[in-house]
Amino acid sequence: MPQLWQGRASKAVDDRVNDFNSSIRFDARMLAEDIAGSLAHSAMLARQGIISEADKDAIHAGLKSILADVENGALSVDPAAEDVHTFVEQTLTARIGSAGKRLHTGRSRNDQVALDLRLWLRGACAGLQGQLSELIGALCAQAEAGAGYVMPGYTHLQRAQPVTFGHQLMAYVRMLLRDKGRLADAVRRMDAECPLGSGALAGTTYPLDRFDTAAVLGFAAPCQNSIDGVSDRDFCVEICAALSLCMMHLSRLSEEIILWCSWEFKFIELDDAFTTGSSIMPQKKNPDVTELIRGKTGRVYGDLNTLLTMMKGLPLAYDKDMQEDKEAIFDAVDTLALCLKTLTPMLATMTPLPANMRAAAARGFINATDCADYLAKKGLPFRDAYKCTGSMVAFCIDHGKTLEELTLDEFRTFSPLFENDVYAAIDLTACCEGRASYGGPAKASVLAQVKAAREALEAQHG
Ligand code: ARG
């Protein structure tokens, strides 16, 4: 396929330059969006009297036949075309003749590509939103079932205070709901302004109706400034930043899954269908999926860095550097979609092991704060209660006991305030249930969090 821009040069462009310049191998995935933009543009050109109705009808029939043929396999994208815009326009002209040559009136590939990428990302983000909702749904179901499973909560990866399995999972649900909100914000801003009609950079002398094409293509308004219209890639950066943050959350969750399914923790058992084996060690059952998610997080951060670095030195308006935006943002979208596709069923099918969680909770003095609180509630200043409990923990470590294994006499050697009710106060389930503060680990609180999360999902869909 020849270039669209033949005319000025005295000789053919070197093959190596053509190969280097071409973006068809990755921008062909915007074909449907390119055609949607061309349908809106040509309809508007006819309405404004810039092209004839007959030409518009021929253009529309031709564009629709190209889309249908590519979708049903009758037409394949020509890898020799410079880019998707070239492929569509030249195929159109081959099919309908000179009317096809009028399509590009009052338009440039610069506003065209800025539009196509926005439209493509709109669809891609809707897909990711649906996948995130499914993951949130799976976590809510596990949290609901495990709302009363006592496990150690950690700080510094040291056993700290009692929480519940459901409580811990719902922390991830909060992160994922924020991810969804961030993505929705970025898309809302992207959809606020349509670049079509910006031309190469300086608008056009044709009487375009930019409000018409903006509305038809689902934007709130045309962009205010044509130079900004063709040179802005903030939407790519914003979406990639939102995806990076989401990957960070998936990576932290993956790390916990990896720990929890190890023999050292054994808080969960993964379904065999979501684990892998070793070629030499017959006993192995590996959480490769979550390790890959942790690994792929770096890729998406890299994509964000690519976009930020690619844009930072560009003079206005369009520069060819910007062709590099697509591979980066496509990779970020593809990577997150791939991770979610596997992580959600993996989490939905994992089996929590509450007895092991409980056994871990029994070791590590995670009720020490509750013991200090007990003394404080009996009138001892908290700092003194803290110190007293610290010496009790040291005593227990020396004697190989847990706090609840101390006899009442032993308790009383530390403080006369201890009575028989101390056992109930430091019982692990009671410690969890006692933490009924808003957002805390008590079963009722976790169930309330699950309900709120499901309502938030509903509200996002509504
Ligand atoms: N393939 C190009 C890109 O992705 C399309 C825009 C080309 N514009 C131009 N002036 N060469 O950015």
mmCIF file of C-alpha atoms in Angstrom, residues 6-360:
data_model
loop_
_atom_site.group_PDB
_atom_site.id
_atom_site.type_symbol
_atom_site.label_atom_id
_atom_site.label_comp_id
_atom_site.label_asym_id
_atom_site.label_seq_id
_atom_site.Cartn_x
_atom_site.Cartn_y
_atom_site.Cartn_z
ATOM 1 C CA GLN A 6 2.967 10.719 -1.646
ATOM 2 C CA GLY A 7 3.347 13.829 -3.798
ATOM 3 C CA ARG A 8 6.236 15.919 -2.633
ATOM 4 C CA ALA A 9 9.189 13.554 -2.515
ATOM 5 C CA SER A 10 11.444 12.990 -5.528
ATOM 6 C CA LYS A 11 12.031 9.312 -4.753
ATOM 7 C CA ALA A 12 10.510 6.384 -2.934
ATOM 8 C CA VAL A 13 11.072 6.147 0.778
ATOM 9 C CA ASP A 14 13.656 3.565 1.829
ATOM 10 C CA ASP A 15 12.058 0.270 2.919
ATOM 11 C CA ARG A 16 13.832 0.465 6.236
ATOM 12 C CA VAL A 17 12.222 3.807 6.952
ATOM 13 C CA ASN A 18 8.808 2.477 5.988
ATOM 14 C CA ASP A 19 9.207 -0.502 8.318
ATOM 15 C CA PHE A 20 10.434 1.687 11.125
ATOM 16 C CA ASN A 21 7.663 4.229 10.658
ATOM 17 C CA SER A 22 4.794 1.786 10.382
ATOM 18 C CA SER A 23 2.384 1.269 13.264
ATOM 19 C CA ILE A 24 -0.096 -1.080 11.591
ATOM 20 C CA ARG A 25 1.063 -4.134 13.547
ATOM 21 C CA PHE A 26 -0.267 -2.611 16.760
ATOM 22 C CA ASP A 27 -2.760 0.093 15.766
ATOM 23 C CA ALA A 28 -4.874 -2.300 13.651
ATOM 24 C CA ARG A 29 -6.739 -3.112 16.854
ATOM 25 C CA MET A 30 -8.315 0.373 16.638
ATOM 26 C CA LEU A 31 -9.968 -0.407 13.297
ATOM 27 C CA ALA A 32 -13.555 -0.376 14.609
ATOM 28 C CA GLU A 33 -12.923 2.918 16.396
ATOM 29 C CA ASP A 34 -11.286 4.423 13.308
ATOM 30 C CA ILE A 35 -14.362 3.519 11.293
ATOM 31 C CA ALA A 36 -16.733 4.889 13.951
ATOM 32 C CA GLY A 37 -14.872 8.214 13.790
ATOM 33 C CA SER A 38 -14.987 8.260 9.987
ATOM 34 C CA LEU A 39 -18.730 7.533 9.954
ATOM 35 C CA ALA A 40 -19.378 10.479 12.287
ATOM 36 C CA HIS A 41 -16.996 12.776 10.400
ATOM 37 C CA SER A 42 -18.425 12.015 6.953
ATOM 38 C CA ALA A 43 -22.041 12.299 8.189
ATOM 39 C CA MET A 44 -21.208 15.737 9.561
ATOM 40 C CA LEU A 45 -19.419 16.759 6.322
ATOM 41 C CA ALA A 46 -22.605 15.944 4.381
ATOM 42 C CA ARG A 47 -24.861 17.718 6.874
ATOM 43 C CA GLN A 48 -22.683 20.822 6.558
ATOM 44 C CA GLY A 49 -22.819 20.630 2.749
ATOM 45 C CA ILE A 50 -19.065 19.977 2.506
ATOM 46 C CA ILE A 51 -19.547 16.665 0.679
ATOM 47 C CA SER A 52 -22.642 15.422 -1.154
ATOM 48 C CA GLU A 53 -25.227 13.082 0.374
ATOM 49 C CA ALA A 54 -24.433 10.557 -2.332
ATOM 50 C CA ASP A 55 -20.733 10.566 -1.457
ATOM 51 C CA LYS A 56 -21.587 10.241 2.223
ATOM 52 C CA ASP A 57 -23.845 7.256 1.500
ATOM 53 C CA ALA A 58 -21.122 5.577 -0.523
ATOM 54 C CA ILE A 59 -18.551 6.273 2.214
ATOM 55 C CA HIS A 60 -20.857 4.835 4.888
ATOM 56 C CA ALA A 61 -21.654 1.698 2.904
ATOM 57 C CA GLY A 62 -17.959 1.224 2.126
ATOM 58 C CA LEU A 63 -16.791 1.729 5.717
ATOM 59 C CA LYS A 64 -19.419 -0.662 7.055
ATOM 60 C CA SER A 65 -18.454 -3.295 4.511
ATOM 61 C CA ILE A 66 -14.782 -2.971 5.511
ATOM 62 C CA LEU A 67 -15.625 -3.459 9.183
ATOM 63 C CA ALA A 68 -17.902 -6.419 8.455
ATOM 64 C CA ASP A 69 -15.329 -8.048 6.179
ATOM 65 C CA VAL A 70 -12.494 -7.665 8.675
ATOM 66 C CA GLU A 71 -14.715 -9.070 11.417
ATOM 67 C CA ASN A 72 -15.835 -12.071 9.382
ATOM 68 C CA GLY A 73 -12.369 -12.740 8.021
ATOM 69 C CA ALA A 74 -13.097 -11.895 4.365
ATOM 70 C CA LEU A 75 -10.632 -8.987 4.539
ATOM 71 C CA SER A 76 -7.365 -9.006 6.408
ATOM 72 C CA VAL A 77 -5.456 -5.946 7.466
ATOM 73 C CA ASP A 78 -2.574 -5.282 5.092
ATOM 74 C CA PRO A 79 0.653 -5.389 7.123
ATOM 75 C CA ALA A 80 2.291 -3.183 4.492
ATOM 76 C CA ALA A 81 -0.061 -0.270 5.212
ATOM 77 C CA GLU A 82 1.572 2.534 7.189
ATOM 78 C CA ASP A 83 -1.133 2.570 9.832
ATOM 79 C CA VAL A 84 -4.783 1.716 10.421
ATOM 80 C CA HIS A 85 -5.946 5.092 9.128
ATOM 81 C CA THR A 86 -4.119 4.545 5.837
ATOM 82 C CA PHE A 87 -5.473 1.010 5.529
ATOM 83 C CA VAL A 88 -9.101 2.052 6.026
ATOM 84 C CA GLU A 89 -8.962 5.053 3.707
ATOM 85 C CA GLN A 90 -7.152 3.256 0.899
ATOM 86 C CA THR A 91 -9.351 0.166 1.139
ATOM 87 C CA LEU A 92 -12.377 2.455 1.051
ATOM 88 C CA THR A 93 -11.166 4.239 -2.065
ATOM 89 C CA ALA A 94 -10.371 0.906 -3.715
ATOM 90 C CA ARG A 95 -13.931 -0.181 -3.019
ATOM 91 C CA ILE A 96 -15.992 2.948 -3.771
ATOM 92 C CA GLY A 97 -13.760 5.075 -5.973
ATOM 93 C CA SER A 98 -13.352 8.838 -5.711
ATOM 94 C CA ALA A 99 -15.948 9.383 -2.970
ATOM 95 C CA GLY A 100 -13.439 7.627 -0.692
ATOM 96 C CA LYS A 101 -10.917 10.361 -1.415
ATOM 97 C CA ARG A 102 -13.295 12.957 0.079
ATOM 98 C CA LEU A 103 -13.420 11.291 3.509
ATOM 99 C CA HIS A 104 -10.308 13.042 4.796
ATOM 100 C CA THR A 105 -11.669 16.547 4.027
ATOM 101 C CA GLY A 106 -11.084 18.821 7.027
ATOM 102 C CA ARG A 107 -9.334 16.093 8.998
ATOM 103 C CA SER A 108 -5.799 14.946 9.764
ATOM 104 C CA ARG A 109 -4.430 11.677 11.076
ATOM 105 C CA ASN A 110 -3.382 13.702 14.081
ATOM 106 C CA ASP A 111 -6.920 14.390 15.287
ATOM 107 C CA GLN A 112 -7.973 10.998 13.945
ATOM 108 C CA VAL A 113 -5.496 9.022 16.057
ATOM 109 C CA ALA A 114 -6.215 11.153 19.133
ATOM 110 C CA LEU A 115 -9.886 10.247 18.696
ATOM 111 C CA ASP A 116 -9.358 6.549 17.917
ATOM 112 C CA LEU A 117 -7.253 5.973 20.992
ATOM 113 C CA ARG A 118 -9.813 7.651 23.223
ATOM 114 C CA LEU A 119 -12.616 5.549 21.787
ATOM 115 C CA TRP A 120 -10.562 2.370 22.137
ATOM 116 C CA LEU A 121 -9.701 3.159 25.750
ATOM 117 C CA ARG A 122 -13.334 3.893 26.536
ATOM 118 C CA GLY A 123 -14.245 0.327 25.550
ATOM 119 C CA ALA A 124 -11.165 -1.187 27.186
ATOM 120 C CA CYS A 125 -11.827 0.577 30.491
ATOM 121 C CA ALA A 126 -15.455 -0.597 30.478
ATOM 122 C CA GLY A 127 -14.150 -4.163 30.125
ATOM 123 C CA LEU A 128 -11.692 -3.705 32.997
ATOM 124 C CA GLN A 129 -14.431 -2.195 35.179
ATOM 125 C CA GLY A 130 -16.521 -5.332 34.662
ATOM 126 C CA GLN A 131 -13.569 -7.567 35.521
ATOM 127 C CA LEU A 132 -12.831 -5.540 38.654
ATOM 128 C CA SER A 133 -16.453 -5.898 39.734
ATOM 129 C CA GLU A 134 -16.147 -9.671 39.380
ATOM 130 C CA LEU A 135 -13.005 -9.726 41.506
ATOM 131 C CA ILE A 136 -14.678 -7.567 44.148
ATOM 132 C CA GLY A 137 -17.661 -9.937 44.072
ATOM 133 C CA ALA A 138 -15.413 -12.974 44.620
ATOM 134 C CA LEU A 139 -13.599 -11.292 47.520
ATOM 135 C CA CYS A 140 -16.895 -10.238 49.117
ATOM 136 C CA ALA A 141 -18.157 -13.835 48.952
ATOM 137 C CA GLN A 142 -14.992 -15.135 50.644
ATOM 138 C CA ALA A 143 -15.128 -12.330 53.216
ATOM 139 C CA GLU A 144 -18.748 -13.088 54.008
ATOM 140 C CA ALA A 145 -17.973 -16.784 54.551
ATOM 141 C CA GLY A 146 -14.865 -15.954 56.579
ATOM 142 C CA ALA A 147 -16.291 -13.023 58.551
ATOM 143 C CA GLY A 148 -15.819 -14.910 61.813
ATOM 144 C CA TYR A 149 -12.494 -16.665 61.092
ATOM 145 C CA VAL A 150 -10.063 -15.276 63.651
ATOM 146 C CA MET A 151 -6.536 -14.830 62.339
ATOM 147 C CA PRO A 152 -3.535 -12.791 63.357
ATOM 148 C CA GLY A 153 -3.345 -9.307 61.924
ATOM 149 C CA TYR A 154 0.216 -8.231 61.224
ATOM 150 C CA THR A 155 2.401 -5.183 61.384
ATOM 151 C CA HIS A 156 6.020 -5.550 60.223
ATOM 152 C CA LEU A 157 4.879 -9.096 59.317
ATOM 153 C CA GLN A 158 4.894 -9.786 63.083
ATOM 154 C CA ARG A 159 1.706 -10.989 64.705
ATOM 155 C CA ALA A 160 0.055 -7.861 66.069
ATOM 156 C CA GLN A 161 -3.648 -7.993 66.950
ATOM 157 C CA PRO A 162 -6.527 -10.321 66.194
ATOM 158 C CA VAL A 163 -8.487 -9.673 63.018
ATOM 159 C CA THR A 164 -10.740 -11.851 60.908
ATOM 160 C CA PHE A 165 -10.093 -13.326 57.491
ATOM 161 C CA GLY A 166 -13.083 -11.404 56.174
ATOM 162 C CA HIS A 167 -11.742 -8.182 57.617
ATOM 163 C CA GLN A 168 -8.398 -8.621 55.880
ATOM 164 C CA LEU A 169 -10.030 -9.454 52.520
ATOM 165 C CA MET A 170 -12.336 -6.465 52.744
ATOM 166 C CA ALA A 171 -9.283 -4.196 52.989
ATOM 167 C CA TYR A 172 -8.487 -5.282 49.417
ATOM 168 C CA VAL A 173 -12.067 -4.658 48.378
ATOM 169 C CA ARG A 174 -11.724 -1.046 49.525
ATOM 170 C CA MET A 175 -8.582 -0.657 47.384
ATOM 171 C CA LEU A 176 -10.285 -2.168 44.356
ATOM 172 C CA LEU A 177 -13.339 0.054 44.737
ATOM 173 C CA ARG A 178 -11.009 3.053 44.734
ATOM 174 C CA ASP A 179 -9.327 1.651 41.615
ATOM 175 C CA LYS A 180 -12.698 1.512 39.920
ATOM 176 C CA GLY A 181 -13.444 5.077 40.961
ATOM 177 C CA ARG A 182 -10.085 6.293 39.696
ATOM 178 C CA LEU A 183 -10.609 4.627 36.342
ATOM 179 C CA ALA A 184 -14.106 6.102 36.074
ATOM 180 C CA ASP A 185 -12.710 9.578 36.865
ATOM 181 C CA ALA A 186 -10.051 9.262 34.174
ATOM 182 C CA VAL A 187 -12.585 8.084 31.603
ATOM 183 C CA ARG A 188 -14.998 10.873 32.528
ATOM 184 C CA ARG A 189 -12.267 13.445 31.919
ATOM 185 C CA MET A 190 -11.237 11.727 28.682
ATOM 186 C CA ASP A 191 -14.839 11.748 27.467
ATOM 187 C CA ALA A 192 -15.270 15.444 28.254
ATOM 188 C CA GLU A 193 -13.539 16.678 25.096
ATOM 189 C CA CYS A 194 -13.461 15.321 21.556
ATOM 190 C CA PRO A 195 -10.303 16.042 19.525
ATOM 191 C CA LEU A 196 -11.918 15.418 16.114
ATOM 192 C CA GLY A 197 -11.941 18.597 14.048
ATOM 193 C CA SER A 198 -8.660 19.842 15.496
ATOM 194 C CA GLY A 199 -7.112 18.958 12.136
ATOM 195 C CA ALA A 200 -3.350 18.641 11.982
ATOM 196 C CA LEU A 201 -3.106 21.243 14.761
ATOM 197 C CA ALA A 202 -4.682 24.467 13.504
ATOM 198 C CA GLY A 203 -8.299 23.554 12.896
ATOM 199 C CA THR A 204 -9.646 23.984 9.384
ATOM 200 C CA THR A 205 -11.231 26.443 6.997
ATOM 201 C CA TYR A 206 -14.159 24.087 6.375
ATOM 202 C CA PRO A 207 -17.362 24.848 8.310
ATOM 203 C CA LEU A 208 -17.164 21.717 10.477
ATOM 204 C CA ASP A 209 -19.747 21.180 13.182
ATOM 205 C CA ARG A 210 -17.511 19.903 15.934
ATOM 206 C CA PHE A 211 -20.340 19.849 18.452
ATOM 207 C CA ASP A 212 -22.188 17.404 16.238
ATOM 208 C CA THR A 213 -19.325 14.908 15.898
ATOM 209 C CA ALA A 214 -18.460 15.247 19.596
ATOM 210 C CA ALA A 215 -22.030 14.379 20.595
ATOM 211 C CA VAL A 216 -22.382 11.534 18.078
ATOM 212 C CA LEU A 217 -19.134 10.000 19.337
ATOM 213 C CA GLY A 218 -20.199 10.201 22.987
ATOM 214 C CA PHE A 219 -18.180 13.208 24.152
ATOM 215 C CA ALA A 220 -19.544 16.077 26.219
ATOM 216 C CA ALA A 221 -18.048 18.732 23.911
ATOM 217 C CA PRO A 222 -15.312 19.317 21.315
ATOM 218 C CA CYS A 223 -11.922 20.145 22.804
ATOM 219 C CA GLN A 224 -11.457 23.875 23.286
ATOM 220 C CA ASN A 225 -8.050 24.205 21.722
ATOM 221 C CA SER A 226 -7.013 22.421 18.536
ATOM 222 C CA ILE A 227 -3.311 22.345 19.454
ATOM 223 C CA ASP A 228 -4.186 20.714 22.770
ATOM 224 C CA GLY A 229 -6.611 18.428 20.959
ATOM 225 C CA VAL A 230 -3.894 16.738 18.906
ATOM 226 C CA SER A 231 -1.031 16.909 21.403
ATOM 227 C CA ASP A 232 -2.759 15.815 24.612
ATOM 228 C CA ARG A 233 -2.079 12.321 25.914
ATOM 229 C CA ASP A 234 -2.965 13.059 29.547
ATOM 230 C CA PHE A 235 -5.787 10.537 29.283
ATOM 231 C CA CYS A 236 -3.289 7.765 28.480
ATOM 232 C CA VAL A 237 -1.100 8.736 31.401
ATOM 233 C CA GLU A 238 -4.045 8.992 33.779
ATOM 234 C CA ILE A 239 -5.467 5.643 32.789
ATOM 235 C CA CYS A 240 -2.050 4.006 32.955
ATOM 236 C CA ALA A 241 -1.504 5.523 36.408
ATOM 237 C CA ALA A 242 -4.851 4.127 37.544
ATOM 238 C CA LEU A 243 -3.903 0.712 36.143
ATOM 239 C CA SER A 244 -0.492 0.870 37.832
ATOM 240 C CA LEU A 245 -2.090 1.544 41.191
ATOM 241 C CA CYS A 246 -4.535 -1.288 40.616
ATOM 242 C CA MET A 247 -1.629 -3.629 39.773
ATOM 243 C CA MET A 248 0.073 -2.536 42.990
ATOM 244 C CA HIS A 249 -3.017 -3.677 44.891
ATOM 245 C CA LEU A 250 -3.179 -6.974 43.018
ATOM 246 C CA SER A 251 0.507 -7.469 43.715
ATOM 247 C CA ARG A 252 0.079 -6.932 47.463
ATOM 248 C CA LEU A 253 -2.870 -9.309 47.500
ATOM 249 C CA SER A 254 -0.816 -11.817 45.503
ATOM 250 C CA GLU A 255 1.990 -11.567 48.019
ATOM 251 C CA GLU A 256 -0.423 -12.434 50.829
ATOM 252 C CA ILE A 257 -1.838 -15.357 48.879
ATOM 253 C CA ILE A 258 1.696 -16.634 48.323
ATOM 254 C CA LEU A 259 2.419 -16.394 52.055
ATOM 255 C CA TRP A 260 -0.925 -17.830 53.125
ATOM 256 C CA CYS A 261 -0.647 -20.963 50.991
ATOM 257 C CA SER A 262 2.908 -21.707 52.193
ATOM 258 C CA TRP A 263 3.449 -24.457 54.775
ATOM 259 C CA GLU A 264 4.683 -21.731 57.148
ATOM 260 C CA PHE A 265 1.203 -20.150 57.217
ATOM 261 C CA LYS A 266 -1.262 -22.597 55.602
ATOM 262 C CA PHE A 267 -4.175 -20.216 56.093
ATOM 263 C CA ILE A 268 -5.600 -21.205 52.709
ATOM 264 C CA GLU A 269 -5.526 -24.101 50.272
ATOM 265 C CA LEU A 270 -5.549 -23.154 46.594
ATOM 266 C CA ASP A 271 -7.563 -25.206 44.163
ATOM 267 C CA ASP A 272 -5.300 -27.606 42.247
ATOM 268 C CA ALA A 273 -6.617 -26.151 38.993
ATOM 269 C CA PHE A 274 -5.026 -22.810 39.883
ATOM 270 C CA THR A 275 -1.594 -24.051 40.943
ATOM 271 C CA THR A 276 1.368 -25.598 39.178
ATOM 272 C CA GLY A 277 3.917 -28.290 39.912
ATOM 273 C CA SER A 278 7.653 -28.742 39.698
ATOM 274 C CA SER A 279 9.506 -30.814 37.121
ATOM 275 C CA ILE A 280 11.760 -32.306 39.810
ATOM 276 C CA MET A 281 10.054 -31.945 43.204
ATOM 277 C CA PRO A 282 6.995 -34.221 43.235
ATOM 278 C CA GLN A 283 5.455 -32.598 46.294
ATOM 279 C CA LYS A 284 5.298 -29.066 44.926
ATOM 280 C CA LYS A 285 2.122 -27.052 44.524
ATOM 281 C CA ASN A 286 3.120 -23.581 43.471
ATOM 282 C CA PRO A 287 1.139 -20.332 43.364
ATOM 283 C CA ASP A 288 2.587 -19.306 39.982
ATOM 284 C CA VAL A 289 -0.432 -17.196 39.097
ATOM 285 C CA THR A 290 0.037 -14.816 41.980
ATOM 286 C CA GLU A 291 3.789 -14.725 41.489
ATOM 287 C CA LEU A 292 3.278 -13.742 37.847
ATOM 288 C CA ILE A 293 0.857 -11.012 38.861
ATOM 289 C CA ARG A 294 3.455 -9.685 41.297
ATOM 290 C CA GLY A 295 6.018 -9.818 38.494
ATOM 291 C CA LYS A 296 3.806 -8.249 35.842
ATOM 292 C CA THR A 297 3.170 -5.244 38.067
ATOM 293 C CA GLY A 298 6.611 -4.002 37.049
ATOM 294 C CA ARG A 299 5.592 -4.145 33.390
ATOM 295 C CA VAL A 300 2.662 -1.837 33.941
ATOM 296 C CA TYR A 301 4.781 0.586 35.974
ATOM 297 C CA GLY A 302 7.187 0.466 33.014
ATOM 298 C CA ASP A 303 4.356 1.356 30.633
ATOM 299 C CA LEU A 304 3.511 4.381 32.778
ATOM 300 C CA ASN A 305 7.144 5.418 32.781
ATOM 301 C CA THR A 306 7.269 5.000 28.992
ATOM 302 C CA LEU A 307 4.328 7.356 28.559
ATOM 303 C CA LEU A 308 5.549 9.985 30.990
ATOM 304 C CA THR A 309 9.056 9.983 29.580
ATOM 305 C CA MET A 310 7.880 9.921 25.967
ATOM 306 C CA MET A 311 5.745 13.022 26.496
ATOM 307 C CA LYS A 312 7.935 15.158 28.687
ATOM 308 C CA GLY A 313 10.066 16.876 26.063
ATOM 309 C CA LEU A 314 7.647 17.190 23.174
ATOM 310 C CA PRO A 315 7.122 20.611 21.635
ATOM 311 C CA LEU A 316 3.540 21.313 20.557
ATOM 312 C CA ALA A 317 1.719 19.977 18.711
ATOM 313 C CA TYR A 318 1.860 16.415 17.314
ATOM 314 C CA ASP A 319 5.227 14.654 17.208
ATOM 315 C CA LYS A 320 5.836 11.172 15.875
ATOM 316 C CA ASP A 321 7.167 10.133 19.274
ATOM 317 C CA MET A 322 3.514 9.950 20.275
ATOM 318 C CA GLN A 323 3.006 6.870 18.121
ATOM 319 C CA GLU A 324 4.759 5.071 20.993
ATOM 320 C CA ASP A 325 1.774 5.734 23.266
ATOM 321 C CA LYS A 326 -0.261 2.840 21.893
ATOM 322 C CA GLU A 327 2.018 -0.109 22.617
ATOM 323 C CA ALA A 328 2.487 1.124 26.181
ATOM 324 C CA ILE A 329 -1.162 1.680 27.012
ATOM 325 C CA PHE A 330 -2.293 -1.455 25.138
ATOM 326 C CA ASP A 331 0.210 -3.494 27.127
ATOM 327 C CA ALA A 332 -0.978 -2.006 30.422
ATOM 328 C CA VAL A 333 -4.620 -2.760 29.587
ATOM 329 C CA ASP A 334 -3.817 -6.267 28.316
ATOM 330 C CA THR A 335 -1.701 -7.075 31.351
ATOM 331 C CA LEU A 336 -4.323 -6.039 33.888
ATOM 332 C CA ALA A 337 -7.065 -7.841 31.956
ATOM 333 C CA LEU A 338 -4.964 -11.012 31.854
ATOM 334 C CA CYS A 339 -4.200 -10.860 35.571
ATOM 335 C CA LEU A 340 -7.850 -10.299 36.539
ATOM 336 C CA LYS A 341 -9.037 -13.103 34.297
ATOM 337 C CA THR A 342 -7.030 -15.656 36.278
ATOM 338 C CA LEU A 343 -6.918 -14.124 39.742
ATOM 339 C CA THR A 344 -10.697 -13.918 40.193
ATOM 340 C CA PRO A 345 -11.439 -17.638 39.758
ATOM 341 C CA MET A 346 -8.324 -18.484 41.756
ATOM 342 C CA LEU A 347 -9.622 -16.493 44.724
ATOM 343 C CA ALA A 348 -13.186 -17.707 44.272
ATOM 344 C CA THR A 349 -12.045 -21.341 44.499
ATOM 345 C CA MET A 350 -9.505 -21.064 47.327
ATOM 346 C CA THR A 351 -10.398 -22.801 50.594
ATOM 347 C CA PRO A 352 -9.745 -20.921 53.826
ATOM 348 C CA LEU A 353 -8.380 -23.032 56.690
ATOM 349 C CA PRO A 354 -9.813 -21.335 59.793
ATOM 350 C CA ALA A 355 -8.322 -23.851 62.269
ATOM 351 C CA ASN A 356 -4.817 -22.963 61.085
ATOM 352 C CA MET A 357 -5.584 -19.251 61.237
ATOM 353 C CA ARG A 358 -6.866 -19.699 64.756
ATOM 354 C CA ALA A 359 -3.817 -21.749 65.794
ATOM 355 C CA ALA A 360 -1.522 -19.020 64.456
#
